[in-house]
Amino acid sequence: MIASILNFIEEYRCKRGIGVFRPWNREELRIFHINRYPDESGRGYIEQIRDGVIETMVTFTKYPYIDFIDEVLNSKSLLFQTFFHQRFDDRRRWFEGVTLSFSSEVEKNRYDRVDLIFEDVAVDGEFDREVNQVRLYVSPLKRYLANDYDLLYWDSSDKRSLEIFQTGYRDSIYFYKKDRDRRGVKRHWKYGYAPLNHRLKNSAFL
């Protein structure tokens, strides 16, 4: 009952752009770990992701608003978090992956957002630790409140950018293992936190 109430409250907040979450941070996800970087400790990682993965996504899709992404990533109020998850979708497929979440405060507790999501899909209950799809959500607060945002998408049928995305995903796994027990970095999900599904083999996060 308490969990249902908390989830209802969080859904209400998401719909109104309150807090640092959007629906794609919650739908179908089982978050098992969060790292939060409240200072400049993640700056080098952010720059690497921007110049590699994000620039590649923008170039492939001919996305015109790279200036907005740069404003968020260079904001003095930037909040950088990484959410590690497993996901079970409506086609009964299991994924595991990570969201790199960049939030810039626009007004009290309301944010412009850029979310980059790497995912690996399990085949016959086993992961191969290779990226199968990448999603980039670009969500200015004022457009989000009008139920509008941009989604840039890549999947592994396009091999041109595969190594760039694999490198980004491997780096995310490295930082997960490096920081998961570091005091002051680790933060758990309040609503919907779940342990890893150990029935799935070859997880990159074990």
CSV table of C-alpha atoms in Angstrom, one decimal:
chain,number,residue,atom,x,y,z
A,1,MET,CA,0.0,0.0,0.0
A,2,ILE,CA,2.8,2.5,1.0
A,3,ALA,CA,4.7,1.6,-2.2
A,4,SER,CA,1.6,2.3,-4.3
A,5,ILE,CA,1.0,5.7,-2.7
A,6,LEU,CA,4.7,6.7,-3.2
A,7,ASN,CA,4.5,5.6,-6.9
A,8,PHE,CA,1.3,7.6,-7.3
A,9,ILE,CA,3.0,10.7,-5.9
A,10,GLU,CA,6.1,10.3,-8.1
A,11,GLU,CA,3.9,9.8,-11.2
A,12,TYR,CA,2.1,13.1,-10.3
A,13,ARG,CA,5.4,14.9,-9.9
A,14,CYS,CA,6.7,13.5,-13.3
A,15,LYS,CA,3.7,14.7,-15.2
A,16,ARG,CA,4.2,18.2,-13.9
A,17,GLY,CA,7.9,18.3,-14.4
A,18,ILE,CA,8.6,18.4,-10.6
A,19,GLY,CA,11.9,16.8,-9.5
A,20,VAL,CA,14.6,15.3,-11.7
A,21,PHE,CA,12.7,12.4,-13.2
A,22,ARG,CA,10.8,11.9,-16.4
A,23,PRO,CA,8.5,8.9,-17.4
A,24,TRP,CA,11.3,7.2,-19.4
A,25,ASN,CA,13.3,6.9,-16.1
A,26,ARG,CA,10.5,4.8,-14.6
A,27,GLU,CA,8.5,2.9,-17.2
A,28,GLU,CA,9.3,-0.8,-17.2
A,29,LEU,CA,12.5,-0.2,-15.3
A,30,ARG,CA,13.9,-2.1,-12.3
A,31,ILE,CA,16.6,0.3,-11.0
A,32,PHE,CA,19.2,-1.6,-8.9
A,33,HIS,CA,21.7,1.2,-8.4
A,34,ILE,CA,22.2,5.0,-8.7
A,35,ASN,CA,25.4,7.0,-8.7
A,36,ARG,CA,25.0,10.7,-8.1
A,37,TYR,CA,27.9,13.1,-8.8
A,38,PRO,CA,27.2,16.4,-6.9
A,39,ASP,CA,30.4,18.2,-7.9
A,40,GLU,CA,33.0,18.3,-10.7
A,41,SER,CA,34.1,14.6,-10.2
A,42,GLY,CA,32.2,13.5,-13.3
A,43,ARG,CA,33.3,16.4,-15.6
A,44,GLY,CA,35.8,14.4,-17.7
A,45,TYR,CA,33.3,11.6,-18.2
A,46,ILE,CA,30.6,14.1,-19.2
A,47,GLU,CA,33.0,15.7,-21.8
A,48,GLN,CA,33.9,12.3,-23.2
A,49,ILE,CA,30.3,11.3,-23.6
A,50,ARG,CA,29.4,14.7,-25.2
A,51,ASP,CA,32.2,14.6,-27.7
A,52,GLY,CA,31.7,10.9,-28.6
A,53,VAL,CA,28.3,9.4,-28.2
A,54,ILE,CA,26.1,12.5,-28.1
A,55,GLU,CA,27.8,14.2,-31.0
A,56,THR,CA,27.5,11.0,-33.0
A,57,MET,CA,23.8,10.7,-32.3
A,58,VAL,CA,23.2,14.4,-33.2
A,59,THR,CA,25.2,14.0,-36.5
A,60,PHE,CA,23.4,10.8,-37.6
A,61,THR,CA,19.9,12.2,-37.0
A,62,LYS,CA,20.8,15.7,-38.2
A,63,TYR,CA,19.4,17.1,-34.9
A,64,PRO,CA,19.5,20.9,-35.0
A,65,TYR,CA,19.5,21.7,-31.2
A,66,ILE,CA,23.0,20.8,-30.1
A,67,ASP,CA,23.2,24.2,-28.4
A,68,PHE,CA,20.5,23.3,-25.9
A,69,ILE,CA,22.3,20.0,-25.1
A,70,ASP,CA,25.6,22.0,-24.5
A,71,GLU,CA,23.8,24.5,-22.3
A,72,VAL,CA,22.6,21.7,-20.1
A,73,LEU,CA,25.9,19.9,-19.9
A,74,ASN,CA,27.8,23.1,-19.1
A,75,SER,CA,25.2,24.5,-16.7
A,76,LYS,CA,26.5,25.7,-13.3
A,77,SER,CA,23.5,23.9,-11.7
A,78,LEU,CA,24.2,20.6,-13.5
A,79,LEU,CA,23.1,17.5,-11.7
A,80,PHE,CA,24.7,14.4,-13.1
A,81,GLN,CA,23.3,11.0,-12.2
A,82,THR,CA,23.6,7.5,-13.5
A,83,PHE,CA,20.7,5.0,-13.2
A,84,PHE,CA,21.6,1.3,-13.7
A,85,HIS,CA,18.6,-0.9,-14.5
A,86,GLN,CA,17.0,-4.0,-16.0
A,87,ARG,CA,13.9,-3.7,-18.1
A,88,PHE,CA,11.2,-6.1,-19.2
A,89,ASP,CA,9.3,-4.7,-22.2
A,90,ASP,CA,5.9,-5.4,-23.7
A,91,ARG,CA,7.5,-7.9,-26.1
A,92,ARG,CA,8.7,-10.0,-23.2
A,93,ARG,CA,12.3,-9.1,-23.7
A,94,TRP,CA,14.8,-8.4,-20.9
A,95,PHE,CA,17.3,-5.5,-21.2
A,96,GLU,CA,20.0,-4.2,-18.9
A,97,GLY,CA,21.7,-0.9,-19.2
A,98,VAL,CA,22.3,2.6,-17.8
A,99,THR,CA,20.8,6.0,-18.1
A,100,LEU,CA,23.2,9.0,-18.0
A,101,SER,CA,21.0,11.8,-16.7
A,102,PHE,CA,21.9,15.5,-17.0
A,103,SER,CA,19.6,18.0,-15.3
A,104,SER,CA,19.9,21.8,-15.2
A,105,GLU,CA,17.7,23.6,-12.8
A,106,VAL,CA,15.4,26.2,-14.4
A,107,GLU,CA,13.3,27.1,-11.4
A,108,LYS,CA,13.0,25.5,-7.9
A,109,ASN,CA,12.9,21.7,-8.3
A,110,ARG,CA,12.2,21.9,-12.1
A,111,TYR,CA,14.8,21.1,-14.7
A,112,ASP,CA,15.8,21.0,-18.3
A,113,ARG,CA,16.9,17.4,-19.1
A,114,VAL,CA,19.1,15.4,-21.3
A,115,ASP,CA,19.0,11.6,-20.8
A,116,LEU,CA,21.3,9.1,-22.6
A,117,ILE,CA,20.3,5.5,-22.3
A,118,PHE,CA,22.5,2.5,-23.3
A,119,GLU,CA,20.8,-1.0,-23.4
A,120,ASP,CA,21.9,-4.6,-24.0
A,121,VAL,CA,19.1,-7.1,-24.8
A,122,ALA,CA,19.2,-10.7,-23.5
A,123,VAL,CA,19.0,-13.6,-26.0
A,124,ASP,CA,17.8,-16.9,-24.5
A,125,GLY,CA,18.2,-15.4,-21.0
A,126,GLU,CA,21.8,-14.3,-21.5
A,127,PHE,CA,23.5,-10.9,-22.2
A,128,ASP,CA,26.4,-10.5,-24.5
A,129,ARG,CA,27.5,-7.2,-22.9
A,130,GLU,CA,27.2,-5.4,-26.2
A,131,VAL,CA,25.0,-2.3,-26.8
A,132,ASN,CA,21.8,-3.1,-28.9
A,133,GLN,CA,20.2,0.3,-28.7
A,134,VAL,CA,20.9,3.9,-27.6
A,135,ARG,CA,18.3,6.5,-26.9
A,136,LEU,CA,18.8,10.2,-26.3
A,137,TYR,CA,16.0,12.2,-24.8
A,138,VAL,CA,16.2,16.0,-25.1
A,139,SER,CA,13.6,17.6,-22.8
A,140,PRO,CA,13.4,21.3,-22.2
A,141,LEU,CA,11.1,22.0,-19.2
A,142,LYS,CA,8.9,24.4,-21.1
A,143,ARG,CA,8.3,21.8,-23.9
A,144,TYR,CA,8.0,18.9,-21.5
A,145,LEU,CA,5.1,20.7,-19.7
A,146,ALA,CA,3.4,20.9,-23.1
A,147,ASN,CA,4.0,17.1,-23.5
A,148,ASP,CA,6.7,17.6,-26.0
A,149,TYR,CA,10.3,16.4,-26.2
A,150,ASP,CA,12.8,15.0,-28.7
A,151,LEU,CA,14.0,11.4,-28.9
A,152,LEU,CA,17.0,10.4,-30.9
A,153,TYR,CA,17.4,6.6,-31.5
A,154,TRP,CA,20.1,4.2,-32.7
A,155,ASP,CA,20.0,0.4,-32.8
A,156,SER,CA,22.7,-2.2,-33.7
A,157,SER,CA,21.4,-2.6,-37.3
A,158,ASP,CA,23.5,0.4,-38.0
A,159,LYS,CA,27.1,-0.6,-37.6
A,160,ARG,CA,28.7,2.7,-38.5
A,161,SER,CA,28.8,3.9,-34.9
A,162,LEU,CA,29.0,0.7,-33.0
A,163,GLU,CA,32.4,1.1,-31.5
A,164,ILE,CA,31.7,4.6,-30.2
A,165,PHE,CA,28.6,3.3,-28.4
A,166,GLN,CA,30.3,0.2,-27.1
A,167,THR,CA,33.1,2.4,-25.6
A,168,GLY,CA,30.5,4.6,-23.9
A,169,TYR,CA,28.7,1.6,-22.5
A,170,ARG,CA,32.0,0.0,-21.3
A,171,ASP,CA,33.0,3.2,-19.6
A,172,SER,CA,29.6,3.3,-17.8
A,173,ILE,CA,30.1,-0.2,-16.5
A,174,TYR,CA,33.6,0.8,-15.3
A,175,PHE,CA,32.3,3.7,-13.3
A,176,TYR,CA,29.5,1.6,-11.9
A,177,LYS,CA,32.0,-0.9,-10.5
A,178,LYS,CA,34.5,1.8,-9.4
A,179,ASP,CA,31.9,4.0,-7.6
A,180,ARG,CA,29.2,1.5,-6.4
A,181,ASP,CA,30.7,1.4,-2.9
A,182,ARG,CA,32.2,4.8,-2.7
A,183,ARG,CA,30.8,6.9,0.2
A,184,GLY,CA,29.0,10.0,-0.9
A,185,VAL,CA,28.3,8.8,-4.5
A,186,LYS,CA,25.9,5.9,-4.1
A,187,ARG,CA,22.2,6.7,-3.9
A,188,HIS,CA,19.4,4.1,-4.2
A,189,TRP,CA,16.1,4.5,-6.0
A,190,LYS,CA,13.3,5.5,-3.6
A,191,TYR,CA,10.3,4.3,-5.7
A,192,GLY,CA,10.7,0.9,-7.4
A,193,TYR,CA,14.2,-0.1,-6.4
A,194,ALA,CA,14.8,-3.8,-7.2
A,195,PRO,CA,17.7,-6.1,-7.0
A,196,LEU,CA,19.3,-7.6,-10.1
A,197,ASN,CA,17.5,-10.6,-11.6
A,198,HIS,CA,20.1,-13.3,-11.2
A,199,ARG,CA,18.3,-15.7,-13.5
A,200,LEU,CA,19.7,-13.7,-16.4
A,201,LYS,CA,23.2,-14.8,-17.3
A,202,ASN,CA,26.4,-12.9,-18.1
A,203,SER,CA,25.2,-9.6,-16.6
A,204,ALA,CA,27.8,-6.8,-17.0
A,205,PHE,CA,27.0,-5.6,-13.5
A,206,LEU,CA,27.7,-8.7,-11.4
